Amino acid sequence: MVSNLVLESLISLSAIAVMVGLAWLIFRTPSPVVTEDLARERLAFDEPDFTPVGWLIDRDGRAVLAEGADGDFALVSRLGLDLVSRRYPPAALKVSEQGGVLSVAPLDPGARRVDLAAGEAAQWARKFSGAVAS
Amino acid sequence: MEFPDIISYAVPAFLVLVIVEIVAVRLMKRGRYDARDSASSLIMGFGSEIAPLFGGAALVAAAFTAAYEFRLTTIPNAWWAVLLCFTLDDLRYYWWHRISHERRWFWASHVVHHSSQHYNLTTALRQTWTGQIIGTILFRTPLIFLGFHPAMVLFVGAINLLYQFWIHTELINRMGPFEWIMNTPSHHRVHHATNPKYLDANYAGTLIIWDRIFGTFIEEDQHEKPRYGIVKNLGTFNPLVISFHEWIGIAKDIFKAKSLKDVLGYTFGPPGWSPDGSRLTSAMIKQRWARVHGGDEARSDDVARQAPQPAE
């Protein structure tokens, strides 16, 4: 029974490799460069009542951090061919800055840490200095 | 009457159909594939076949055996009984599926299936690893208690699951009168969409009539392209995060809850519930969209048309 299970698993994994390999061969597309326009469009759909008043754009196009008129922040980052957005009050983010790179670590389990390399990184880190992560 | 394990027989067909779809999507330029997303979906599907070995299968077997032992009557294994069982099981599926969207305990398992921003045949295989251990079996047990043989109940459930494979595609548009009764790619695209007007709709497995009867049917609007995923899309392709993120979220919320009411709300309330209303349920998301865009008339693709799209 165990050997059958192993054999079936190997067959399934081989089939997965074939499907993923073919998808990779046919749809090899680079991830999008996250720009203000793309982030704005994504936020207009995901967070329609979020009004951005400032933008921190990663120079490598990995992510954009937006400051909202209501004091919230929105993070738009890329995932494969798509974008992912999250809106947070400052206290829901762990933010640090080193060498011009702002690291933004959301506390929700479905998100991941994002690094933004930008000239104004230190200035943006100060916006979070009073916030207490909860 | 024998009830074969049709899912095992169907695996080669899954492979062939996915390959056909990948090529067709490329040629017809309709639909999208991302190898990383597909890899996550397929690993989730593979894991969902292994996961029951860690207790779920035993739990199902015990519940089914007990229910059949105390059955009200014995329904023969005849063709008419299979048809009746299939129809009742499809109704069972509708309610299980609806509750899986309306209650966070079940959503924590079902969210896996919706966590891709793509809609193709590999999305169909993005299945939960925790479904069998959280009590969803309670929805099926009544059929066995009524007198249907457990093997028949499993068989019709497998047919239902198989039927739903092919409807996860953007290649097929509308299907005429077939759409009146049966669940179709168009109906199910609505179900996977995060556009506010499409939220909480089309829970059917095979027969769309249940949504029409219970008031949850929404037709795909040709002017509003579905945007797939969940209202807070995941920032990773990691199968472990996909599988457990909502469970971890529940645990964290319970840990900081201030009362039993909060614990119950976080666990069994609608997804997005919070004591202070600081998070959004799908009803609140619909209200917010209407507030910002002016009622039902506003369409979420109006926003999309005004700005460039990411590379596909």
XYZ file of C-alpha atoms in Angstrom:
446
model
C 0.000 0.000 0.000
C 2.821 2.372 0.943
C 4.714 1.577 -2.275
C 1.526 2.237 -4.273
C 1.160 5.582 -2.540
C 4.759 6.487 -3.298
C 4.364 5.448 -6.927
C 1.125 7.400 -7.343
C 2.717 10.420 -5.692
C 5.682 10.272 -8.047
C 3.369 10.047 -11.049
C 1.340 13.021 -9.776
C 4.477 15.094 -9.137
C 5.772 14.267 -12.615
C 2.465 15.378 -14.107
C 2.677 18.614 -12.103
C 6.194 19.201 -13.419
C 4.975 18.741 -17.006
C 2.086 21.193 -16.572
C 4.144 23.835 -14.774
C 7.014 23.435 -17.209
C 4.733 23.929 -20.186
C 3.068 26.967 -18.590
C 6.512 28.430 -17.882
C 7.704 27.800 -21.438
C 4.643 29.333 -23.068
C 3.900 32.187 -20.676
C 7.353 33.411 -19.691
C 6.568 37.002 -18.814
C 8.491 39.245 -16.443
C 6.712 40.536 -13.363
C 5.245 44.004 -13.795
C 7.164 47.058 -12.690
C 5.016 48.634 -10.006
C 4.456 52.256 -10.920
C 2.325 54.942 -9.344
C -0.261 54.518 -12.111
C -0.520 50.758 -11.612
C -0.684 51.146 -7.839
C -3.309 53.841 -8.141
C -5.454 51.621 -10.359
C -5.122 48.638 -8.044
C -6.015 50.725 -5.001
C -8.988 52.280 -6.768
C -10.367 48.750 -7.095
C -9.270 47.234 -3.775
C -9.605 50.310 -1.546
C -11.926 52.740 -3.320
C -12.181 55.103 -0.346
C -8.423 55.407 0.064
C -7.149 58.795 -1.075
C -3.398 58.765 -1.622
C -1.538 61.942 -0.706
C 2.036 60.690 -0.995
C 3.952 57.942 -2.743
C 7.159 56.065 -2.037
C 8.144 54.129 -5.133
C 10.777 51.409 -5.082
C 13.397 52.213 -7.700
C 13.432 48.588 -8.879
C 9.663 48.577 -9.319
C 8.992 45.916 -6.683
C 6.467 47.863 -4.653
C 4.858 51.180 -3.881
C 3.879 52.541 -0.483
C 1.130 55.136 -0.419
C 0.131 57.429 2.406
C -3.590 58.083 2.650
C -5.421 61.249 3.562
C -6.950 59.424 6.539
C -3.556 58.430 7.982
C -3.641 54.837 6.691
C -0.920 53.434 4.474
C -1.376 51.202 1.449
C 1.224 48.816 0.186
C 1.103 47.609 -3.404
C 3.594 44.915 -4.349
C 3.968 42.470 -7.178
C 3.312 38.775 -7.038
C 4.086 36.927 -10.228
C 2.181 38.693 -12.988
C -0.183 40.371 -10.570
C -0.274 43.009 -7.903
C -1.256 42.635 -4.282
C -2.465 45.517 -2.178
C -3.017 45.987 1.532
C -4.204 48.956 3.536
C -3.026 49.382 7.106
C -3.112 51.820 9.956
C 0.522 52.684 10.814
C 0.415 50.497 13.936
C -0.208 47.370 11.867
C 3.156 47.659 10.143
C 6.676 47.045 11.370
C 8.855 49.494 9.509
C 12.604 49.929 9.534
C 15.107 51.734 7.336
C 18.697 50.933 6.549
C 20.899 52.307 3.817
C 18.060 53.887 1.878
C 15.921 50.745 1.962
C 12.607 50.872 3.780
C 11.503 47.436 5.019
C 7.786 47.153 5.557
C 6.617 44.051 7.394
C 2.846 43.704 7.712
C 1.578 41.760 10.700
C -1.180 39.863 8.895
C -0.324 36.253 8.058
C -1.213 36.461 4.351
C 1.217 39.262 3.582
C 4.996 39.333 3.376
C 7.774 41.790 4.069
C 8.491 44.216 1.257
C 11.655 46.273 0.750
C 11.511 49.621 -0.990
C 14.728 51.240 -2.138
C 14.141 54.957 -2.507
C 15.843 58.238 -1.752
C 13.139 59.274 0.692
C 13.191 55.984 2.636
C 14.546 57.544 5.852
C 11.996 60.343 5.675
C 9.198 57.779 5.307
C 10.531 55.667 8.176
C 10.006 58.669 10.448
C 6.300 58.668 9.608
C 6.069 55.366 11.480
C 8.310 56.231 14.407
C 5.389 57.052 16.700
C 3.308 54.012 15.750
C 3.263 50.982 18.010
C 2.902 47.634 16.252
C 0.002 45.652 17.676
C -23.889 -1.808 -8.073
C -20.183 -0.854 -8.090
C -19.037 2.711 -7.427
C -15.614 3.249 -8.968
C -13.052 5.794 -7.727
C -13.603 8.114 -10.674
C -11.250 10.828 -9.401
C -8.283 8.463 -9.823
C -9.397 7.645 -13.341
C -9.761 11.348 -14.116
C -6.209 12.379 -13.201
C -4.787 11.684 -16.698
C -7.679 13.703 -18.162
C -6.789 16.619 -15.858
C -3.262 16.553 -17.245
C -4.374 16.456 -20.878
C -7.014 19.164 -20.427
C -4.617 21.505 -18.620
C -2.103 21.101 -21.443
C -4.828 21.748 -24.028
C -5.943 24.829 -22.111
C -2.417 26.235 -21.801
C -1.948 25.981 -25.557
C -5.464 27.261 -26.346
C -5.093 30.257 -24.015
C -1.902 31.166 -25.838
C -3.416 30.760 -29.302
C -6.765 32.411 -28.557
C -5.251 35.066 -26.246
C -8.063 34.520 -23.806
C -7.295 33.827 -20.178
C -3.971 33.879 -18.368
C -1.413 31.497 -16.952
C 1.427 32.145 -14.529
C 3.679 29.125 -13.985
C 4.326 30.061 -10.333
C 0.630 30.411 -9.605
C -0.131 27.123 -11.361
C 2.628 25.391 -9.434
C 1.047 26.550 -6.173
C -2.385 25.385 -7.278
C -1.155 21.977 -8.365
C 0.879 21.454 -5.187
C -2.232 22.356 -3.204
C -4.186 19.786 -5.223
C -1.523 17.155 -4.653
C -1.458 17.931 -0.927
C -5.228 17.678 -0.693
C -4.972 14.040 -1.792
C -2.343 13.302 0.865
C -3.833 15.361 3.725
C -6.759 12.995 4.500
C -4.218 10.332 5.476
C -3.429 12.472 8.532
C -6.773 11.788 10.190
C -9.421 13.281 7.937
C -10.147 10.053 6.089
C -10.546 8.153 9.367
C -12.896 10.825 10.668
C -15.044 10.608 7.535
C -15.098 6.818 7.673
C -16.164 6.874 11.339
C -18.931 9.444 10.746
C -20.248 7.609 7.676
C -20.174 4.216 9.412
C -22.022 5.540 12.450
C -24.641 7.335 10.346
C -25.259 4.263 8.185
C -25.515 2.067 11.258
C -28.374 4.214 12.567
C -29.971 4.991 9.162
C -33.675 5.689 8.956
C -34.214 3.331 6.027
C -32.214 1.468 3.394
C -32.252 2.995 -0.064
C -31.298 0.445 -2.732
C -28.271 0.958 -4.953
C -30.390 1.557 -8.059
C -29.997 4.099 -10.904
C -32.898 6.202 -9.661
C -31.337 6.292 -6.205
C -28.049 7.529 -7.722
C -29.946 10.328 -9.500
C -31.826 11.250 -6.330
C -28.665 11.088 -4.257
C -26.812 13.244 -6.790
C -29.524 15.923 -6.710
C -29.720 15.962 -2.919
C -25.947 15.986 -2.669
C -25.816 18.949 -5.048
C -28.233 20.783 -2.750
C -26.009 19.784 0.154
C -23.032 21.179 -1.801
C -24.803 24.505 -2.334
C -25.365 25.020 1.399
C -21.949 23.750 2.416
C -20.396 26.079 -0.144
C -22.505 29.064 0.901
C -21.679 28.548 4.567
C -18.025 28.158 3.608
C -18.172 31.739 2.353
C -20.336 33.121 5.128
C -18.644 31.671 8.226
C -14.966 32.164 8.915
C -14.411 28.683 10.408
C -15.273 27.088 7.074
C -13.839 29.957 5.019
C -10.436 29.349 6.610
C -10.382 26.052 4.743
C -12.196 27.098 1.561
C -10.212 30.332 1.053
C -7.447 28.173 -0.402
C -9.518 27.497 -3.503
C -10.099 31.220 -4.077
C -6.598 32.425 -3.322
C -5.367 32.541 -6.921
C -5.684 35.735 -8.950
C -5.909 33.515 -12.025
C -8.840 31.529 -13.322
C -7.887 28.454 -15.263
C -8.049 24.691 -14.949
C -5.184 24.598 -12.464
C -7.236 26.854 -10.181
C -9.814 24.056 -10.022
C -7.163 21.833 -8.471
C -6.180 24.379 -5.797
C -7.850 22.531 -2.954
C -7.798 22.707 0.830
C -5.692 20.498 3.075
C -7.854 21.046 6.137
C -11.358 20.454 4.784
C -11.943 17.019 6.226
C -10.985 17.780 9.804
C -13.118 20.844 10.446
C -16.582 19.345 10.379
C -17.644 19.748 6.759
C -18.486 16.056 6.809
C -21.516 16.964 8.912
C -23.113 18.310 5.749
C -22.864 14.945 4.012
C -23.764 12.679 6.881
C -27.538 13.367 6.702
C -27.694 11.677 3.284
C -26.246 8.535 4.792
C -28.519 8.819 7.800
C -31.425 8.930 5.330
C -30.322 5.572 3.937
C -28.052 6.202 0.941
C -25.019 3.924 0.973
C -21.776 5.748 1.892
C -20.121 4.526 -1.321
C -22.949 6.096 -3.343
C -22.634 9.382 -1.452
C -18.884 9.468 -2.100
C -19.474 8.556 -5.755
C -21.975 11.354 -6.440
C -19.720 13.787 -4.557
C -16.867 12.801 -6.850
C -19.053 13.367 -9.930
C -19.894 16.815 -8.583
C -16.215 17.607 -8.057
C -15.324 16.326 -11.527
C -18.057 18.408 -13.120
C -16.619 21.515 -11.501
C -13.179 20.988 -12.999
C -14.000 22.109 -16.529
C -15.920 25.230 -15.490
C -12.713 26.860 -14.223
C -11.797 28.422 -17.539
C -11.980 31.738 -19.349
C -11.908 30.029 -22.735
C -15.635 29.268 -22.794
C -17.941 32.259 -22.898
C -21.715 31.728 -22.673
C -23.490 28.427 -23.294
C -27.042 29.388 -24.214
C -29.956 27.558 -22.570
C -27.492 25.255 -20.775
C -26.861 28.223 -18.464
C -30.446 28.180 -17.207
C -30.028 24.951 -15.284
C -26.369 24.025 -15.137
C -23.392 25.699 -13.538
C -21.102 26.954 -16.293
C -17.740 28.719 -16.717
C -19.571 32.055 -16.922
C -21.514 31.478 -13.696
C -18.469 30.244 -11.869
C -16.276 33.137 -13.028
C -18.705 35.363 -11.158
C -18.265 33.196 -8.086
C -14.464 33.590 -8.174
C -14.572 37.333 -8.791
C -13.733 39.975 -6.207
C -15.648 42.761 -7.945
C -18.019 44.067 -5.270
C -21.099 43.414 -7.408
C -20.108 39.774 -7.824
C -19.307 38.968 -4.174
C -21.269 36.187 -2.445
C -22.898 34.719 -5.526
C -23.243 31.514 -7.528
C -22.447 28.877 -4.935
C -23.762 26.018 -7.068
C -21.809 22.864 -7.726
C -23.531 21.348 -10.732
C -27.045 22.795 -10.861
C -27.273 26.601 -10.885
C -30.963 26.320 -10.028
C -30.102 26.378 -6.316
C -28.724 29.909 -6.644
C -31.782 30.949 -8.624
C -34.067 29.460 -5.960
C -32.216 30.852 -2.919
C -31.568 34.309 -4.376
C -27.784 34.184 -4.747
C -27.596 34.065 -8.555
C -25.743 36.842 -10.362
C -25.245 36.783 -14.109
C -21.849 37.645 -15.568
C -21.953 41.183 -16.930
C -20.188 41.365 -20.294
C -19.174 44.932 -19.413
C -17.616 43.986 -16.096
C -14.707 41.617 -16.370
C -14.218 39.538 -13.227
C -11.061 40.194 -11.216
C -10.212 36.966 -9.486
C -8.810 36.173 -6.081
C -9.805 37.211 -2.594
C -10.508 40.695 -1.286
C -7.128 40.649 0.469
C -4.955 38.760 -1.965
C -2.052 36.754 -0.613
C 1.445 38.104 -1.058
C 3.015 34.728 -1.677
C 2.870 31.489 -3.657
C 4.028 29.468 -0.628
C 1.621 26.484 -0.257
C 2.002 26.462 3.537
C 0.935 30.087 3.798
C -1.889 29.493 1.325
C -3.089 26.554 3.368
C -2.830 27.942 6.882
C -2.861 31.751 6.750
C -6.518 32.116 7.689
C -6.198 29.586 10.514
C -3.235 31.546 11.844
C -5.321 34.704 11.515
C -8.116 33.147 13.575
C -5.651 32.005 16.237
C -4.083 35.469 16.482
C -7.501 37.103 16.731
C -8.658 34.696 19.435
C -5.454 35.324 21.364
C -6.175 39.037 21.577
C -9.972 38.751 21.959
C -11.394 40.519 24.995
C -14.550 38.444 25.510
C -16.176 35.136 24.628
C -18.435 37.032 22.216
C -15.357 38.271 20.381
C -13.902 34.757 20.274
C -17.115 33.419 18.749
C -17.333 36.331 16.319
C -13.761 35.905 15.117
C -14.257 32.163 14.704
C -17.790 31.748 13.416
C -18.744 35.239 12.262
C -18.564 36.293 8.620
C -15.048 36.591 7.191
C -13.871 40.138 7.912
C -15.894 40.470 11.111
C -14.308 42.431 13.936
C -15.770 43.718 17.215
C -15.167 47.361 16.327
C -16.025 47.091 12.634
C -12.494 48.070 11.655
C -12.287 45.247 9.122
C -14.659 44.705 6.258
C -17.101 41.884 5.618
C -18.240 41.370 2.038
C -21.509 43.190 2.814
C -19.481 46.174 4.025
C -17.285 46.022 0.913
C -20.385 46.198 -1.282
C -21.713 49.134 0.762
C -18.371 50.931 0.527
C -18.269 50.514 -3.237
C -21.808 51.826 -3.569
C -20.996 54.759 -1.275
C -17.902 55.734 -3.243
C -19.227 55.048 -6.724
C -22.854 55.905 -6.325
C -24.999 52.851 -5.872
C -25.614 49.816 -8.015
C -25.010 51.675 -11.229
C -21.282 51.947 -10.628
C -19.241 49.191 -12.158
C -15.871 48.220 -10.848
C -14.400 47.888 -14.323
C -14.983 51.602 -14.836
C -11.961 51.970 -12.592
C -9.979 49.411 -14.519
C -10.614 51.138 -17.842
C -9.079 54.377 -16.621
C -5.640 53.009 -15.918
C -3.060 50.715 -17.488
C -3.071 47.035 -16.554
C -0.082 45.062 -15.348
C 1.683 42.937 -17.934
C -0.071 39.682 -18.671
